[in-house]
Amino acid sequence: MSADRRTFLGGMALLAGSGAAAQTPFSASDPAAPFFPPKERFPLWPGKPPGAPKKPLAPDWTMNNPPPNSELWLRGINMPEVHVYRPARADGSSLLMLPGGGYGFLSVQNEGLDPAERFNAERTTVFILTYRLPSEGWTDRAVVPLQDAQRAMRLIRSRAADFKIDPMRLGVLGFSAGGHLAADLAVSHWAPTYKFVDGADQQSARPAFAGLVYPVITMDTHFSEGSSQPNLFGPNPPAERIAARSPALHITADTPPSFVVAAFDDGLIHIDNSLIWIDACRKAKVPVEAHLLAEGGHGFGLHLPKDNPGSRWPDLFALWMRKHGG
């Protein structure tokens, strides 16, 4: 495991606790055990986030697969944070990275660190957001992830000079439920989801472009076997609330260009989610590029077999975003 990977995972242990004793998902004897926090990270909110539960959350990590293929899932996020990953030679482009997990956990490794490393190689600065999970006791749960995404965009832009990025070249890349959040941000960046807390909130939250990887697009459960809808809304949400958080219904001419990757054999999030988004973009005359794979399933991240044409999607996305502000 690389030093950067140990740094990231060590930081995840610290950020989840938010006042609790720092912990680690690894045993002390594990050679991959992280012992130091990330080089750069910052909290989204100056105090408690909006609608905080009365009782602090207990940080929870789930490690899947033995080393060196361990996969870290994170729950119990009291204080959302942004982790900063700078390339060796930044070119001013940047990405806000949104891991998936059905709004019930964050797949911080497969859909966070791995793509961050990949796009650092493109000279792109990457910001990984550990957004709050709506089912963990937050008030107004359906907008909690969007609050964090909006706030992250604004804070990053307010510190653009520090990060050596062009604030107009900040895009978003989301996976699965993180893809839903990226799409929601693309169409609802302007929405007043929280009371502004400082001068950073005067910045725009609109991404220059949006990458959507096997995304949840509609909250209609006919198109998803996953847990995103119940985790976002709770039981029996009214139709108007479902519609409000179904991004394809809110695409306008102001929606930023998007890049979509999904597989026809995805057994968790039906490919109709992507097709609905593509069709809505076409009707609104919003630029959209789509790569629909015959095989790939769900949750493949950057790890499709090399003989699968879809394994080239990061290369294609890197080229595409240069044409659309990245």
XYZ file of C-alpha atoms in Angstrom:
326
model
C 0.000 0.000 0.000
C 1.388 3.398 -1.015
C 2.140 6.182 1.434
C -0.640 8.279 -0.114
C -3.140 5.440 0.394
C -2.078 5.039 4.031
C -2.414 8.800 4.450
C -5.940 8.778 3.074
C -7.177 5.866 5.145
C -5.583 7.259 8.298
C -7.379 10.517 7.706
C -10.696 8.764 7.265
C -10.303 7.309 10.731
C -9.827 10.749 12.230
C -12.527 12.618 10.335
C -15.288 10.136 11.110
C -14.934 10.525 14.857
C -15.238 14.323 15.075
C -14.299 14.657 18.696
C -14.118 10.952 19.481
C -10.782 9.270 20.027
C -8.939 8.670 16.781
C -9.282 5.086 15.621
C -8.107 3.022 12.693
C -9.822 0.236 10.750
C -6.537 -1.697 10.677
C -4.833 -3.648 13.459
C -1.492 -2.317 14.670
C 0.233 -5.404 13.247
C -1.086 -4.793 9.738
C 1.778 -3.484 7.575
C -0.748 -1.230 5.850
C -1.893 0.360 9.118
C -2.070 4.166 8.813
C -0.485 6.168 11.636
C -0.757 9.733 10.437
C -3.545 12.052 9.135
C -3.783 13.226 5.516
C -1.505 15.996 4.372
C -4.419 18.317 3.691
C -8.020 18.179 4.827
C -10.564 20.688 6.042
C -14.061 20.592 7.584
C -17.049 21.949 5.707
C -18.784 23.647 8.598
C -17.337 26.010 11.258
C -19.410 24.302 13.968
C -21.932 21.499 13.918
C -23.369 20.844 10.460
C -27.001 21.854 9.832
C -29.552 19.600 11.490
C -27.011 17.656 13.564
C -28.386 14.741 15.628
C -28.409 15.256 19.394
C -26.181 12.257 20.026
C -22.800 12.155 18.239
C -22.440 9.361 15.737
C -20.123 6.441 16.386
C -17.574 6.108 13.552
C -17.834 2.782 11.792
C -15.529 1.198 9.216
C -16.107 -1.984 7.297
C -13.121 -3.637 5.669
C -13.963 -5.927 2.766
C -11.430 -8.369 1.307
C -8.027 -9.128 2.820
C -4.965 -6.948 2.107
C -3.712 -5.866 -0.363
C -7.190 -5.658 -1.907
C -8.924 -4.257 1.161
C -11.895 -1.990 0.498
C -12.892 0.550 3.123
C -16.499 1.594 3.685
C -17.226 4.473 6.025
C -20.292 5.267 8.139
C -20.932 7.426 11.191
C -19.860 10.774 9.736
C -20.276 13.525 12.319
C -18.230 16.175 10.563
C -18.005 16.058 6.761
C -14.587 16.931 5.398
C -12.752 17.492 2.153
C -9.473 15.684 1.491
C -7.116 17.452 -0.874
C -4.970 15.509 -3.337
C -2.560 17.687 -5.279
C -0.782 16.481 -8.410
C 2.963 16.887 -8.792
C 2.410 19.604 -11.419
C -1.065 21.089 -11.195
C -2.536 22.540 -14.388
C -5.435 24.369 -12.693
C -8.113 21.741 -13.323
C -9.903 20.170 -10.370
C -12.545 17.609 -9.413
C -14.848 17.261 -6.431
C -15.032 13.476 -5.953
C -18.228 11.950 -4.543
C -18.006 8.251 -3.541
C -21.101 6.064 -3.697
C -22.615 3.627 -1.226
C -26.382 3.937 -1.579
C -26.438 6.824 0.921
C -25.823 4.185 3.581
C -22.010 4.205 3.543
C -19.173 5.762 1.537
C -16.995 3.599 -0.703
C -14.004 5.809 0.015
C -11.383 3.596 -1.565
C -12.867 2.200 -4.781
C -14.707 5.449 -5.572
C -12.507 7.947 -3.760
C -8.816 7.342 -3.414
C -8.339 5.143 -6.486
C -9.798 7.661 -8.959
C -8.058 10.510 -7.108
C -4.723 8.863 -7.789
C -5.690 8.316 -11.404
C -6.686 11.913 -12.093
C -3.741 13.348 -10.187
C -1.758 11.723 -13.003
C -3.664 14.044 -15.377
C -2.357 17.044 -13.380
C -5.833 17.522 -11.886
C -6.263 18.481 -8.228
C -8.809 16.193 -6.562
C -11.009 16.951 -3.560
C -12.673 13.898 -1.983
C -15.827 14.779 -0.053
C -16.913 12.614 2.865
C -20.502 13.807 2.870
C -22.999 13.036 5.605
C -25.301 10.041 5.307
C -28.976 11.092 5.459
C -30.190 8.070 7.422
C -27.931 8.812 10.403
C -30.329 11.114 12.254
C -29.948 14.422 10.406
C -32.849 16.858 10.174
C -34.212 17.440 6.646
C -32.350 14.323 5.588
C -33.169 14.459 1.880
C -31.019 17.574 1.324
C -28.159 16.727 3.714
C -25.799 15.362 1.003
C -26.630 18.306 -1.299
C -25.883 20.757 1.517
C -22.422 19.253 1.863
C -21.757 19.205 -1.883
C -22.817 22.844 -2.307
C -20.744 23.942 0.676
C -17.698 22.017 -0.582
C -17.857 23.678 -4.015
C -18.072 27.105 -2.438
C -15.265 26.546 0.037
C -12.963 25.134 -2.647
C -13.608 28.107 -4.923
C -13.039 30.554 -2.066
C -9.557 29.051 -1.605
C -8.726 28.611 -5.270
C -5.485 30.572 -4.986
C -4.299 28.370 -2.098
C -5.045 25.219 -4.083
C -3.562 26.632 -7.307
C -6.718 25.864 -9.254
C -8.847 27.843 -11.676
C -12.238 28.197 -9.925
C -13.971 28.103 -13.316
C -12.456 24.652 -14.041
C -13.856 22.871 -10.974
C -16.014 19.899 -11.982
C -17.621 17.017 -10.121
C -17.252 13.239 -10.495
C -19.669 10.937 -8.691
C -20.225 7.177 -8.523
C -23.556 5.384 -7.950
C -25.340 7.332 -5.170
C -22.453 9.784 -5.448
C -23.465 10.029 -9.109
C -26.955 10.967 -7.955
C -25.441 13.635 -5.720
C -23.302 14.933 -8.598
C -26.371 15.133 -10.853
C -28.400 16.771 -8.083
C -25.628 19.337 -7.619
C -25.550 19.982 -11.370
C -29.254 20.873 -11.473
C -29.746 22.274 -7.926
C -26.476 24.115 -7.300
C -28.446 27.323 -6.841
C -31.053 25.923 -4.395
C -31.100 27.499 -0.892
C -30.578 24.300 1.116
C -28.890 25.902 4.151
C -28.387 29.278 5.808
C -25.124 30.845 4.637
C -22.472 30.805 7.353
C -19.587 32.899 5.984
C -18.198 34.729 2.973
C -17.348 31.516 1.149
C -21.060 30.971 0.607
C -21.094 33.880 -1.825
C -19.269 31.634 -4.295
C -21.123 29.647 -6.951
C -21.748 25.948 -6.302
C -22.254 25.193 -10.008
C -19.801 22.602 -11.333
C -18.153 23.345 -14.673
C -19.022 19.792 -15.754
C -20.322 16.575 -14.225
C -19.033 13.007 -14.518
C -21.664 10.394 -13.653
C -20.445 6.815 -13.243
C -23.216 4.140 -12.996
C -25.360 6.876 -11.447
C -28.685 6.795 -9.642
C -30.735 9.378 -11.538
C -34.369 8.767 -10.715
C -35.664 8.015 -7.235
C -38.394 5.876 -8.773
C -37.705 2.443 -7.274
C -38.796 0.748 -10.503
C -35.344 1.621 -11.832
C -33.222 0.656 -8.852
C -32.712 -2.390 -6.689
C -30.496 -0.391 -4.335
C -31.053 1.392 -1.054
C -30.537 4.984 -2.207
C -34.195 5.980 -2.079
C -35.051 4.618 1.400
C -31.757 5.881 2.819
C -32.271 9.347 1.371
C -35.933 9.818 2.279
C -36.908 7.295 4.887
C -40.136 5.259 4.599
C -43.056 6.268 2.369
C -41.811 9.575 0.948
C -44.453 11.704 -0.811
C -44.312 11.896 -4.591
C -43.339 15.567 -4.611
C -40.290 14.878 -2.442
C -39.184 12.056 -4.742
C -39.606 14.342 -7.743
C -37.591 17.122 -6.078
C -34.563 14.841 -5.767
C -34.863 13.194 -9.191
C -32.309 15.289 -11.111
C -33.388 14.452 -14.675
C -36.679 16.252 -14.016
C -34.818 19.513 -13.380
C -32.385 19.757 -16.296
C -32.406 23.202 -17.931
C -30.232 25.046 -20.412
C -28.078 26.094 -17.418
C -27.199 22.491 -16.526
C -23.478 21.874 -17.076
C -22.275 19.328 -19.650
C -22.086 15.742 -18.444
C -20.228 12.500 -19.100
C -22.006 9.216 -18.342
C -20.581 5.693 -17.898
C -22.825 2.703 -17.153
C -23.225 -0.971 -18.021
C -26.256 -2.753 -19.461
C -25.705 -5.663 -17.085
C -25.776 -3.498 -13.947
C -27.988 -5.540 -11.638
C -28.251 -2.874 -8.943
C -28.876 0.440 -10.688
C -30.749 -0.153 -13.941
C -29.176 1.458 -16.988
C -32.481 3.243 -17.590
C -31.224 5.741 -14.991
C -28.486 6.797 -17.398
C -30.804 6.678 -20.406
C -33.310 8.949 -18.653
C -30.537 11.482 -17.939
C -29.205 11.326 -21.500
C -32.666 11.842 -22.990
C -33.409 14.801 -20.707
C -30.084 16.436 -21.610
C -30.770 15.988 -25.316
C -34.222 17.569 -24.988
C -32.728 20.540 -23.117
C -29.857 20.788 -25.643
C -27.309 20.249 -22.860
C -24.091 18.551 -24.039
C -23.862 14.935 -22.864
C -21.369 12.204 -23.709
C -22.288 8.623 -22.879
C -20.331 5.357 -22.787
C -22.714 2.438 -22.309
C -20.982 -0.883 -21.777
C -22.262 -4.331 -22.637
C -20.566 -5.728 -19.516
C -19.303 -4.235 -16.311
C -21.977 -4.633 -13.666
C -22.052 -2.149 -10.819
C -19.327 -0.656 -8.661
C -16.433 -1.325 -11.033
C -14.705 1.986 -10.368
C -11.349 1.899 -12.153
C -11.067 -1.882 -12.000
C -12.656 -3.337 -15.114
C -10.569 -6.025 -16.865
C -8.196 -4.576 -19.444
C -9.917 -6.487 -22.249
C -13.183 -4.667 -21.451
C -13.404 -1.502 -23.594
C -14.977 0.227 -20.605
C -11.666 0.059 -18.765
C -10.660 3.091 -20.845
C -13.359 5.341 -19.431
C -10.937 7.340 -17.216
C -8.826 8.166 -20.294
C -11.930 9.242 -22.193
C -13.210 11.315 -19.276
C -9.829 13.053 -18.930
C -9.944 14.015 -22.619
C -13.597 15.016 -22.479
C -13.284 17.298 -19.476
C -10.575 19.322 -21.219
C -13.169 20.195 -23.855
C -15.727 21.263 -21.257
C -13.836 23.492 -18.870
C -11.655 20.978 -17.016
